[in-house]
Amino acid sequence: MPRVAVVKFPGTNCDEETAYMLREVAGVEAHVVWHTEYSWRSWDATVVPGGFSYGDYGRAGLLASWSPAAEQLREAAAAGSPILGICNGFQVLVEAGILPGALLPNESGRFIARWTRVRVHAPRGPWLLAAEEGMVLEMPIAHAEGRYYHPDPGSLLRDRPWLEYLENPNGSVANIAGLGSQDGAVLGLMPHPERAAHPLQTPRGRGTGGRVLFESIGAALRRGW
Amino acid sequence: MARHRVLVMVSYKPSARDPEGETLAGELRRLGYTWILGARAGKAFVFEVEAGSREEAARLVEEMARETRLYNPAVHSLLVIPLA
């Protein structure tokens, strides 16, 4: 059975539900791994889950990017090993230089927790294997620093998978909710797929938009992508 | 009267614990920056001020910070630096 690491930093708080959905929906073996113990070669894929690593001191994701796990993640990304960063995990991947750009405080100046809809563009790679172009996914967000910024979003988005907010909640440039590496092996997103992967988690009228990411990684690790 | 810029930093007094500063300093020392003896985190503001001189601009801002309790003198220390 494929083995997936869920990397935990001090202050990470979405690790257990992320591991749960990896087991239940992706059908893989998932373990929560303390950041100092994490070695990418021991795993078939890695998820950096949500939370508040190091209390968001300095900037969200900054201190986690100083952890030895960040060097492991950079090596894993360079080797093409699948990495998913959710919310704070996306912030960590950006601060570690694995994904481009920056995540700034929300335009409203507030913490925002609500359901969003995102459209899938150019799906490819192990995390979006089962997704289709133009598919709309419903997932909740919960963040204070989720306003994606890049100086040249036009050329950035030309050749990589990305997710677009239908209703931009935080002022992200080009409505970017998440984006991948060019081959899609690395994906970062602000919405929480692990909070929208089972009907029991969704309020009336909302869909299980996160499910496709877990189904994708399960299928990808079993059959390739 | 001219336009001046004044930097204000509100940080914790040495008597108050500052987890953010302590964590930052500890992590940087662990990375090898062992010459870092400590760090204090805080909040910085740059005010654009109309005043006759840099010194007057700094004095006006410091008075404002006291009157409005931009910092809480019970726990915070205030650093006021005129920039230009």
PDB file of C-alpha atoms in Angstrom:
ATOM      1  CA  MET A   1       0.000   0.000   0.000  1.00  0.00           C
ATOM      2  CA  PRO A   2       1.377   3.475  -0.841  1.00  0.00           C
ATOM      3  CA  ARG A   3       2.649   5.418   2.184  1.00  0.00           C
ATOM      4  CA  VAL A   4       2.010   9.119   2.613  1.00  0.00           C
ATOM      5  CA  ALA A   5       3.601  11.401   5.237  1.00  0.00           C
ATOM      6  CA  VAL A   6       1.615  14.206   6.867  1.00  0.00           C
ATOM      7  CA  VAL A   7       4.270  16.579   8.201  1.00  0.00           C
ATOM      8  CA  LYS A   8       3.533  18.194  11.558  1.00  0.00           C
ATOM      9  CA  PHE A   9       5.224  21.339  12.840  1.00  0.00           C
ATOM     10  CA  PRO A  10       4.632  22.874  16.252  1.00  0.00           C
ATOM     11  CA  GLY A  11       1.245  24.586  15.738  1.00  0.00           C
ATOM     12  CA  THR A  12       0.026  22.369  12.875  1.00  0.00           C
ATOM     13  CA  ASN A  13      -3.560  21.393  13.715  1.00  0.00           C
ATOM     14  CA  CYS A  14      -5.122  19.762  10.617  1.00  0.00           C
ATOM     15  CA  ASP A  15      -2.790  16.753  10.551  1.00  0.00           C
ATOM     16  CA  GLU A  16      -5.137  14.083  11.939  1.00  0.00           C
ATOM     17  CA  GLU A  17      -8.121  14.828   9.690  1.00  0.00           C
ATOM     18  CA  THR A  18      -5.810  15.055   6.674  1.00  0.00           C
ATOM     19  CA  ALA A  19      -4.319  11.640   7.511  1.00  0.00           C
ATOM     20  CA  TYR A  20      -7.856  10.311   8.083  1.00  0.00           C
ATOM     21  CA  MET A  21      -9.019  11.370   4.608  1.00  0.00           C
ATOM     22  CA  LEU A  22      -5.854   9.954   3.041  1.00  0.00           C
ATOM     23  CA  ARG A  23      -6.741   6.610   4.624  1.00  0.00           C
ATOM     24  CA  GLU A  24     -10.515   6.718   4.053  1.00  0.00           C
ATOM     25  CA  VAL A  25     -10.745   8.337   0.611  1.00  0.00           C
ATOM     26  CA  ALA A  26      -7.321   7.871  -0.976  1.00  0.00           C
ATOM     27  CA  GLY A  27      -6.999   4.369   0.483  1.00  0.00           C
ATOM     28  CA  VAL A  28      -3.328   4.815   1.347  1.00  0.00           C
ATOM     29  CA  GLU A  29      -1.318   4.318   4.498  1.00  0.00           C
ATOM     30  CA  ALA A  30      -0.914   7.749   6.128  1.00  0.00           C
ATOM     31  CA  HIS A  31       1.211   8.737   9.103  1.00  0.00           C
ATOM     32  CA  VAL A  32       1.622  12.013  10.942  1.00  0.00           C
ATOM     33  CA  VAL A  33       5.377  12.698  10.991  1.00  0.00           C
ATOM     34  CA  TRP A  34       7.064  15.222  13.274  1.00  0.00           C
ATOM     35  CA  HIS A  35       8.995  17.734  11.148  1.00  0.00           C
ATOM     36  CA  THR A  36      12.418  16.876  12.553  1.00  0.00           C
ATOM     37  CA  GLU A  37      11.835  13.160  11.799  1.00  0.00           C
ATOM     38  CA  TYR A  38      10.654  13.686   8.224  1.00  0.00           C
ATOM     39  CA  SER A  39      12.781  12.193   5.463  1.00  0.00           C
ATOM     40  CA  TRP A  40      11.150  12.348   2.034  1.00  0.00           C
ATOM     41  CA  ARG A  41      12.760   9.162   0.716  1.00  0.00           C
ATOM     42  CA  SER A  42      10.745   7.071   3.189  1.00  0.00           C
ATOM     43  CA  TRP A  43       7.418   8.117   1.634  1.00  0.00           C
ATOM     44  CA  ASP A  44       5.575   7.883  -1.680  1.00  0.00           C
ATOM     45  CA  ALA A  45       4.019  11.332  -1.220  1.00  0.00           C
ATOM     46  CA  THR A  46       3.917  14.129   1.356  1.00  0.00           C
ATOM     47  CA  VAL A  47       1.180  16.425   2.621  1.00  0.00           C
ATOM     48  CA  VAL A  48       1.945  19.598   4.565  1.00  0.00           C
ATOM     49  CA  PRO A  49      -1.373  20.202   6.331  1.00  0.00           C
ATOM     50  CA  GLY A  50      -3.048  23.300   7.681  1.00  0.00           C
ATOM     51  CA  GLY A  51      -2.716  25.021  11.015  1.00  0.00           C
ATOM     52  CA  PHE A  52      -0.528  27.711  12.492  1.00  0.00           C
ATOM     53  CA  SER A  53       3.038  26.421  12.370  1.00  0.00           C
ATOM     54  CA  TYR A  54       5.159  28.275  14.926  1.00  0.00           C
ATOM     55  CA  GLY A  55       2.158  30.468  15.706  1.00  0.00           C
ATOM     56  CA  ASP A  56       2.589  32.286  12.372  1.00  0.00           C
ATOM     57  CA  TYR A  57       5.481  34.159  14.053  1.00  0.00           C
ATOM     58  CA  GLY A  58       7.189  36.533  11.645  1.00  0.00           C
ATOM     59  CA  ARG A  59       4.948  35.498   8.730  1.00  0.00           C
ATOM     60  CA  ALA A  60       2.771  32.456   8.193  1.00  0.00           C
ATOM     61  CA  GLY A  61       5.113  29.633   7.156  1.00  0.00           C
ATOM     62  CA  LEU A  62       8.356  31.538   7.756  1.00  0.00           C
ATOM     63  CA  LEU A  63       9.738  29.592  10.706  1.00  0.00           C
ATOM     64  CA  ALA A  64       8.646  26.243   9.273  1.00  0.00           C
ATOM     65  CA  SER A  65      10.716  27.145   6.201  1.00  0.00           C
ATOM     66  CA  TRP A  66      13.762  27.194   8.527  1.00  0.00           C
ATOM     67  CA  SER A  67      13.079  23.627   9.713  1.00  0.00           C
ATOM     68  CA  PRO A  68      15.187  20.750   8.371  1.00  0.00           C
ATOM     69  CA  ALA A  69      11.892  19.498   6.892  1.00  0.00           C
ATOM     70  CA  ALA A  70      11.992  22.406   4.425  1.00  0.00           C
ATOM     71  CA  GLU A  71      15.254  21.125   2.937  1.00  0.00           C
ATOM     72  CA  GLN A  72      13.688  17.652   2.719  1.00  0.00           C
ATOM     73  CA  LEU A  73      10.666  19.141   0.941  1.00  0.00           C
ATOM     74  CA  ARG A  74      12.896  21.012  -1.527  1.00  0.00           C
ATOM     75  CA  GLU A  75      14.735  17.769  -2.319  1.00  0.00           C
ATOM     76  CA  ALA A  76      11.448  15.878  -2.697  1.00  0.00           C
ATOM     77  CA  ALA A  77      10.095  18.542  -5.054  1.00  0.00           C
ATOM     78  CA  ALA A  78      13.276  18.486  -7.137  1.00  0.00           C
ATOM     79  CA  ALA A  79      13.004  14.687  -7.383  1.00  0.00           C
ATOM     80  CA  GLY A  80       9.369  14.874  -8.533  1.00  0.00           C
ATOM     81  CA  SER A  81       7.895  13.284  -5.399  1.00  0.00           C
ATOM     82  CA  PRO A  82       4.241  14.389  -4.938  1.00  0.00           C
ATOM     83  CA  ILE A  83       3.755  17.176  -2.366  1.00  0.00           C
ATOM     84  CA  LEU A  84       0.467  18.791  -1.361  1.00  0.00           C
ATOM     85  CA  GLY A  85       0.409  21.954   0.786  1.00  0.00           C
ATOM     86  CA  ILE A  86      -2.948  22.841   2.323  1.00  0.00           C
ATOM     87  CA  CYS A  87      -3.526  26.337   3.741  1.00  0.00           C
ATOM     88  CA  ASN A  88      -0.603  26.791   6.156  1.00  0.00           C
ATOM     89  CA  GLY A  89       1.106  24.012   4.193  1.00  0.00           C
ATOM     90  CA  PHE A  90       0.750  26.145   1.027  1.00  0.00           C
ATOM     91  CA  GLN A  91       2.242  29.072   2.961  1.00  0.00           C
ATOM     92  CA  VAL A  92       5.143  26.820   4.036  1.00  0.00           C
ATOM     93  CA  LEU A  93       5.785  25.675   0.431  1.00  0.00           C
ATOM     94  CA  VAL A  94       5.802  29.291  -0.754  1.00  0.00           C
ATOM     95  CA  GLU A  95       8.080  30.477   2.073  1.00  0.00           C
ATOM     96  CA  ALA A  96      10.409  27.544   1.413  1.00  0.00           C
ATOM     97  CA  GLY A  97      10.685  28.620  -2.234  1.00  0.00           C
ATOM     98  CA  ILE A  98       9.095  25.413  -3.573  1.00  0.00           C
ATOM     99  CA  LEU A  99       6.160  27.289  -5.104  1.00  0.00           C
ATOM    100  CA  PRO A 100       6.506  30.866  -6.410  1.00  0.00           C
ATOM    101  CA  GLY A 101       4.909  34.053  -5.124  1.00  0.00           C
ATOM    102  CA  ALA A 102       3.746  35.105  -1.678  1.00  0.00           C
ATOM    103  CA  LEU A 103       0.694  34.860   0.564  1.00  0.00           C
ATOM    104  CA  LEU A 104      -0.229  38.232   2.049  1.00  0.00           C
ATOM    105  CA  PRO A 105      -2.759  39.233   4.722  1.00  0.00           C
ATOM    106  CA  ASN A 106      -6.334  39.171   3.389  1.00  0.00           C
ATOM    107  CA  GLU A 107      -7.452  42.383   1.737  1.00  0.00           C
ATOM    108  CA  SER A 108     -10.208  42.732   4.359  1.00  0.00           C
ATOM    109  CA  GLY A 109      -7.624  42.625   7.145  1.00  0.00           C
ATOM    110  CA  ARG A 110      -9.637  39.847   8.762  1.00  0.00           C
ATOM    111  CA  PHE A 111      -9.487  36.131   9.328  1.00  0.00           C
ATOM    112  CA  ILE A 112     -12.001  34.581   6.900  1.00  0.00           C
ATOM    113  CA  ALA A 113     -13.691  31.214   7.434  1.00  0.00           C
ATOM    114  CA  ARG A 114     -16.322  30.351   4.807  1.00  0.00           C
ATOM    115  CA  TRP A 115     -17.159  28.019   1.951  1.00  0.00           C
ATOM    116  CA  THR A 116     -15.720  28.857  -1.455  1.00  0.00           C
ATOM    117  CA  ARG A 117     -16.003  27.535  -4.982  1.00  0.00           C
ATOM    118  CA  VAL A 118     -12.876  27.076  -7.079  1.00  0.00           C
ATOM    119  CA  ARG A 119     -12.515  26.204 -10.738  1.00  0.00           C
ATOM    120  CA  VAL A 120      -9.848  23.736 -11.850  1.00  0.00           C
ATOM    121  CA  HIS A 121      -7.548  24.861 -14.662  1.00  0.00           C
ATOM    122  CA  ALA A 122      -5.100  22.658 -16.591  1.00  0.00           C
ATOM    123  CA  PRO A 123      -5.382  19.679 -14.213  1.00  0.00           C
ATOM    124  CA  ARG A 124      -2.372  17.383 -14.313  1.00  0.00           C
ATOM    125  CA  GLY A 125      -0.159  15.530 -11.908  1.00  0.00           C
ATOM    126  CA  PRO A 126      -1.016  13.196  -9.039  1.00  0.00           C
ATOM    127  CA  TRP A 127      -3.213  15.559  -7.017  1.00  0.00           C
ATOM    128  CA  LEU A 128      -5.606  16.469  -9.856  1.00  0.00           C
ATOM    129  CA  LEU A 129      -5.512  13.209 -11.813  1.00  0.00           C
ATOM    130  CA  ALA A 130      -9.260  12.631 -11.424  1.00  0.00           C
ATOM    131  CA  ALA A 131     -10.207  16.303 -11.923  1.00  0.00           C
ATOM    132  CA  GLU A 132     -11.432  17.704 -15.215  1.00  0.00           C
ATOM    133  CA  GLU A 133     -10.765  21.036 -16.850  1.00  0.00           C
ATOM    134  CA  GLY A 134     -13.313  23.614 -15.683  1.00  0.00           C
ATOM    135  CA  MET A 135     -14.623  21.447 -12.833  1.00  0.00           C
ATOM    136  CA  VAL A 136     -15.921  23.516  -9.887  1.00  0.00           C
ATOM    137  CA  LEU A 137     -14.964  22.292  -6.401  1.00  0.00           C
ATOM    138  CA  GLU A 138     -16.532  23.448  -3.143  1.00  0.00           C
ATOM    139  CA  MET A 139     -14.224  23.641  -0.139  1.00  0.00           C
ATOM    140  CA  PRO A 140     -14.022  25.865   2.928  1.00  0.00           C
ATOM    141  CA  ILE A 141     -11.232  28.352   3.581  1.00  0.00           C
ATOM    142  CA  ALA A 142     -10.031  29.488   7.008  1.00  0.00           C
ATOM    143  CA  HIS A 143      -7.121  31.894   6.934  1.00  0.00           C
ATOM    144  CA  ALA A 144      -5.841  35.371   7.681  1.00  0.00           C
ATOM    145  CA  GLU A 145      -2.949  35.329   5.217  1.00  0.00           C
ATOM    146  CA  GLY A 146      -4.304  33.838   2.018  1.00  0.00           C
ATOM    147  CA  ARG A 147      -4.059  36.661  -0.504  1.00  0.00           C
ATOM    148  CA  TYR A 148      -1.892  35.126  -3.193  1.00  0.00           C
ATOM    149  CA  TYR A 149       0.476  37.535  -4.870  1.00  0.00           C
ATOM    150  CA  HIS A 150       2.778  37.228  -7.845  1.00  0.00           C
ATOM    151  CA  PRO A 151       4.140  40.129  -9.910  1.00  0.00           C
ATOM    152  CA  ASP A 152       3.330  38.439 -13.242  1.00  0.00           C
ATOM    153  CA  PRO A 153       0.337  36.116 -12.860  1.00  0.00           C
ATOM    154  CA  GLY A 154      -0.226  35.979 -16.620  1.00  0.00           C
ATOM    155  CA  SER A 155       2.998  34.160 -17.409  1.00  0.00           C
ATOM    156  CA  LEU A 156       2.881  32.283 -14.089  1.00  0.00           C
ATOM    157  CA  LEU A 157      -0.395  30.560 -14.968  1.00  0.00           C
ATOM    158  CA  ARG A 158       0.436  29.854 -18.590  1.00  0.00           C
ATOM    159  CA  ASP A 159       1.922  26.426 -18.018  1.00  0.00           C
ATOM    160  CA  ARG A 160       0.803  24.962 -14.700  1.00  0.00           C
ATOM    161  CA  PRO A 161      -2.334  23.603 -13.028  1.00  0.00           C
ATOM    162  CA  TRP A 162      -4.138  26.131 -10.843  1.00  0.00           C
ATOM    163  CA  LEU A 163      -7.360  26.767  -8.961  1.00  0.00           C
ATOM    164  CA  GLU A 164      -9.439  29.918  -9.442  1.00  0.00           C
ATOM    165  CA  TYR A 165     -11.844  31.359  -6.850  1.00  0.00           C
ATOM    166  CA  LEU A 166     -15.269  31.977  -8.387  1.00  0.00           C
ATOM    167  CA  GLU A 167     -15.873  34.583  -5.650  1.00  0.00           C
ATOM    168  CA  ASN A 168     -12.504  35.963  -4.598  1.00  0.00           C
ATOM    169  CA  PRO A 169     -12.648  36.093  -0.783  1.00  0.00           C
ATOM    170  CA  ASN A 170      -9.280  37.629   0.067  1.00  0.00           C
ATOM    171  CA  GLY A 171      -8.024  39.782  -2.808  1.00  0.00           C
ATOM    172  CA  SER A 172      -5.730  37.186  -4.417  1.00  0.00           C
ATOM    173  CA  VAL A 173      -4.215  38.299  -7.711  1.00  0.00           C
ATOM    174  CA  ALA A 174      -5.968  36.657 -10.708  1.00  0.00           C
ATOM    175  CA  ASN A 175      -8.346  34.963  -8.212  1.00  0.00           C
ATOM    176  CA  ILE A 176      -5.677  32.365  -7.460  1.00  0.00           C
ATOM    177  CA  ALA A 177      -6.777  29.905  -4.760  1.00  0.00           C
ATOM    178  CA  GLY A 178      -4.020  27.408  -5.423  1.00  0.00           C
ATOM    179  CA  LEU A 179      -1.389  26.450  -7.932  1.00  0.00           C
ATOM    180  CA  GLY A 180       0.954  23.660  -8.811  1.00  0.00           C
ATOM    181  CA  SER A 181       4.402  23.100 -10.169  1.00  0.00           C
ATOM    182  CA  GLN A 182       4.501  22.811 -13.961  1.00  0.00           C
ATOM    183  CA  ASP A 183       4.073  19.009 -13.905  1.00  0.00           C
ATOM    184  CA  GLY A 184       1.576  19.207 -11.020  1.00  0.00           C
ATOM    185  CA  ALA A 185       3.656  16.998  -8.704  1.00  0.00           C
ATOM    186  CA  VAL A 186       3.610  19.852  -6.196  1.00  0.00           C
ATOM    187  CA  LEU A 187       0.270  21.524  -5.445  1.00  0.00           C
ATOM    188  CA  GLY A 188      -0.517  24.234  -2.906  1.00  0.00           C
ATOM    189  CA  LEU A 189      -3.965  25.599  -2.120  1.00  0.00           C
ATOM    190  CA  MET A 190      -5.607  27.751   0.539  1.00  0.00           C
ATOM    191  CA  PRO A 191      -8.966  25.873   0.687  1.00  0.00           C
ATOM    192  CA  HIS A 192      -9.151  22.762   2.886  1.00  0.00           C
ATOM    193  CA  PRO A 193      -9.889  19.588   0.873  1.00  0.00           C
ATOM    194  CA  GLU A 194      -9.779  17.499   4.084  1.00  0.00           C
ATOM    195  CA  ARG A 195     -12.777  19.485   5.386  1.00  0.00           C
ATOM    196  CA  ALA A 196     -14.839  18.729   2.269  1.00  0.00           C
ATOM    197  CA  ALA A 197     -14.151  15.078   1.538  1.00  0.00           C
ATOM    198  CA  HIS A 198     -17.168  13.415   3.154  1.00  0.00           C
ATOM    199  CA  PRO A 199     -20.918  14.310   3.012  1.00  0.00           C
ATOM    200  CA  LEU A 200     -21.010  14.552   6.822  1.00  0.00           C
ATOM    201  CA  GLN A 201     -18.688  17.569   6.593  1.00  0.00           C
ATOM    202  CA  THR A 202     -20.728  19.570   4.132  1.00  0.00           C
ATOM    203  CA  PRO A 203     -23.668  21.825   4.955  1.00  0.00           C
ATOM    204  CA  ARG A 204     -26.845  21.491   2.899  1.00  0.00           C
ATOM    205  CA  GLY A 205     -26.240  22.501  -0.699  1.00  0.00           C
ATOM    206  CA  ARG A 206     -22.459  22.251  -0.544  1.00  0.00           C
ATOM    207  CA  GLY A 207     -20.439  19.590  -2.303  1.00  0.00           C
ATOM    208  CA  THR A 208     -17.535  17.403  -1.282  1.00  0.00           C
ATOM    209  CA  GLY A 209     -15.063  19.305  -3.442  1.00  0.00           C
ATOM    210  CA  GLY A 210     -11.987  18.066  -1.617  1.00  0.00           C
ATOM    211  CA  ARG A 211     -12.699  14.445  -2.384  1.00  0.00           C
ATOM    212  CA  VAL A 212     -11.251  14.547  -5.895  1.00  0.00           C
ATOM    213  CA  LEU A 213      -7.784  15.445  -4.561  1.00  0.00           C
ATOM    214  CA  PHE A 214      -7.730  12.400  -2.274  1.00  0.00           C
ATOM    215  CA  GLU A 215      -9.162  10.114  -4.972  1.00  0.00           C
ATOM    216  CA  SER A 216      -6.509  11.453  -7.349  1.00  0.00           C
ATOM    217  CA  ILE A 217      -3.520  10.787  -5.107  1.00  0.00           C
ATOM    218  CA  GLY A 218      -4.809   7.311  -4.257  1.00  0.00           C
ATOM    219  CA  ALA A 219      -5.211   6.391  -7.921  1.00  0.00           C
ATOM    220  CA  ALA A 220      -1.945   8.079  -8.907  1.00  0.00           C
ATOM    221  CA  LEU A 221       0.114   6.227  -6.307  1.00  0.00           C
ATOM    222  CA  ARG A 222      -1.415   2.900  -7.289  1.00  0.00           C
ATOM    223  CA  ARG A 223      -1.362   3.280 -11.058  1.00  0.00           C
ATOM    224  CA  GLY A 224       0.952   6.183 -11.869  1.00  0.00           C
ATOM    225  CA  TRP A 225       0.122   9.587 -13.310  1.00  0.00           C
TER     226      TRP A 225
ATOM    227  CA  MET B   1       6.088  73.142   7.260  1.00  0.00           C
ATOM    228  CA  ALA B   2       7.254  70.056   5.454  1.00  0.00           C
ATOM    229  CA  ARG B   3       6.486  66.392   5.109  1.00  0.00           C
ATOM    230  CA  HIS B   4       8.418  64.094   7.428  1.00  0.00           C
ATOM    231  CA  ARG B   5       8.386  60.369   8.052  1.00  0.00           C
ATOM    232  CA  VAL B   6       8.602  58.920  11.541  1.00  0.00           C
ATOM    233  CA  LEU B   7       9.130  55.255  12.386  1.00  0.00           C
ATOM    234  CA  VAL B   8       7.378  53.971  15.497  1.00  0.00           C
ATOM    235  CA  MET B   9       8.037  50.532  16.928  1.00  0.00           C
ATOM    236  CA  VAL B  10       5.869  49.144  19.712  1.00  0.00           C
ATOM    237  CA  SER B  11       7.488  46.162  21.416  1.00  0.00           C
ATOM    238  CA  TYR B  12       7.341  44.457  24.796  1.00  0.00           C
ATOM    239  CA  LYS B  13       9.257  45.729  27.806  1.00  0.00           C
ATOM    240  CA  PRO B  14      12.069  43.441  28.959  1.00  0.00           C
ATOM    241  CA  SER B  15       9.855  42.504  31.921  1.00  0.00           C
ATOM    242  CA  ALA B  16       7.197  40.953  29.627  1.00  0.00           C
ATOM    243  CA  ARG B  17       7.757  37.585  27.949  1.00  0.00           C
ATOM    244  CA  ASP B  18       7.711  37.786  24.141  1.00  0.00           C
ATOM    245  CA  PRO B  19       7.179  34.299  22.654  1.00  0.00           C
ATOM    246  CA  GLU B  20       7.509  35.487  19.062  1.00  0.00           C
ATOM    247  CA  GLY B  21      10.841  37.217  19.660  1.00  0.00           C
ATOM    248  CA  GLU B  22      12.139  34.372  21.830  1.00  0.00           C
ATOM    249  CA  THR B  23      11.181  31.730  19.236  1.00  0.00           C
ATOM    250  CA  LEU B  24      12.733  33.724  16.390  1.00  0.00           C
ATOM    251  CA  ALA B  25      15.994  34.193  18.291  1.00  0.00           C
ATOM    252  CA  GLY B  26      16.106  30.526  19.335  1.00  0.00           C
ATOM    253  CA  GLU B  27      15.480  29.246  15.797  1.00  0.00           C
ATOM    254  CA  LEU B  28      18.062  31.614  14.285  1.00  0.00           C
ATOM    255  CA  ARG B  29      20.669  30.482  16.834  1.00  0.00           C
ATOM    256  CA  ARG B  30      19.845  26.888  15.938  1.00  0.00           C
ATOM    257  CA  LEU B  31      20.465  27.741  12.255  1.00  0.00           C
ATOM    258  CA  GLY B  32      23.974  28.896  13.204  1.00  0.00           C
ATOM    259  CA  TYR B  33      23.489  32.599  13.825  1.00  0.00           C
ATOM    260  CA  THR B  34      24.902  32.084  17.309  1.00  0.00           C
ATOM    261  CA  TRP B  35      25.874  35.747  17.626  1.00  0.00           C
ATOM    262  CA  ILE B  36      22.161  36.548  18.015  1.00  0.00           C
ATOM    263  CA  LEU B  37      21.678  36.955  21.755  1.00  0.00           C
ATOM    264  CA  GLY B  38      17.973  37.758  21.672  1.00  0.00           C
ATOM    265  CA  ALA B  39      15.142  39.299  19.682  1.00  0.00           C
ATOM    266  CA  ARG B  40      12.065  41.301  20.503  1.00  0.00           C
ATOM    267  CA  ALA B  41       9.093  41.232  18.147  1.00  0.00           C
ATOM    268  CA  GLY B  42       6.744  44.149  17.839  1.00  0.00           C
ATOM    269  CA  LYS B  43       4.699  46.235  15.514  1.00  0.00           C
ATOM    270  CA  ALA B  44       6.179  48.965  13.359  1.00  0.00           C
ATOM    271  CA  PHE B  45       4.397  51.962  11.851  1.00  0.00           C
ATOM    272  CA  VAL B  46       5.693  54.697   9.563  1.00  0.00           C
ATOM    273  CA  PHE B  47       3.728  57.926   9.991  1.00  0.00           C
ATOM    274  CA  GLU B  48       3.733  60.650   7.381  1.00  0.00           C
ATOM    275  CA  VAL B  49       3.771  63.905   9.330  1.00  0.00           C
ATOM    276  CA  GLU B  50       3.489  67.595   8.596  1.00  0.00           C
ATOM    277  CA  ALA B  51       5.942  69.384  10.878  1.00  0.00           C
ATOM    278  CA  GLY B  52       8.594  72.117  10.909  1.00  0.00           C
ATOM    279  CA  SER B  53      11.515  69.776  11.527  1.00  0.00           C
ATOM    280  CA  ARG B  54      12.440  66.115  11.982  1.00  0.00           C
ATOM    281  CA  GLU B  55      12.674  66.648  15.719  1.00  0.00           C
ATOM    282  CA  GLU B  56       9.253  68.253  15.892  1.00  0.00           C
ATOM    283  CA  ALA B  57       7.788  65.430  13.790  1.00  0.00           C
ATOM    284  CA  ALA B  58       9.193  62.844  16.214  1.00  0.00           C
ATOM    285  CA  ARG B  59       7.922  64.794  19.231  1.00  0.00           C
ATOM    286  CA  LEU B  60       4.412  65.098  17.741  1.00  0.00           C
ATOM    287  CA  VAL B  61       4.257  61.392  17.005  1.00  0.00           C
ATOM    288  CA  GLU B  62       5.508  60.445  20.469  1.00  0.00           C
ATOM    289  CA  GLU B  63       2.858  62.669  22.076  1.00  0.00           C
ATOM    290  CA  MET B  64       0.174  61.152  19.871  1.00  0.00           C
ATOM    291  CA  ALA B  65       1.308  57.631  20.798  1.00  0.00           C
ATOM    292  CA  ARG B  66       1.035  58.499  24.503  1.00  0.00           C
ATOM    293  CA  GLU B  67      -2.341  60.251  24.231  1.00  0.00           C
ATOM    294  CA  THR B  68      -3.965  57.569  22.087  1.00  0.00           C
ATOM    295  CA  ARG B  69      -2.338  54.647  23.901  1.00  0.00           C
ATOM    296  CA  LEU B  70      -0.983  53.383  20.604  1.00  0.00           C
ATOM    297  CA  TYR B  71       1.224  51.506  23.053  1.00  0.00           C
ATOM    298  CA  ASN B  72       0.308  50.326  26.520  1.00  0.00           C
ATOM    299  CA  PRO B  73       2.952  51.693  28.889  1.00  0.00           C
ATOM    300  CA  ALA B  74       2.258  48.857  31.322  1.00  0.00           C
ATOM    301  CA  VAL B  75       3.838  46.315  28.984  1.00  0.00           C
ATOM    302  CA  HIS B  76       5.164  48.048  25.893  1.00  0.00           C
ATOM    303  CA  SER B  77       8.164  50.123  25.163  1.00  0.00           C
ATOM    304  CA  LEU B  78       8.032  52.706  22.414  1.00  0.00           C
ATOM    305  CA  LEU B  79      10.769  53.470  19.924  1.00  0.00           C
ATOM    306  CA  VAL B  80      10.363  56.644  17.861  1.00  0.00           C
ATOM    307  CA  ILE B  81      12.868  57.297  15.063  1.00  0.00           C
ATOM    308  CA  PRO B  82      12.526  60.251  12.683  1.00  0.00           C
ATOM    309  CA  LEU B  83      13.383  59.028   9.179  1.00  0.00           C
ATOM    310  CA  ALA B  84      13.486  62.196   7.066  1.00  0.00           C
TER     311      ALA B  84
END
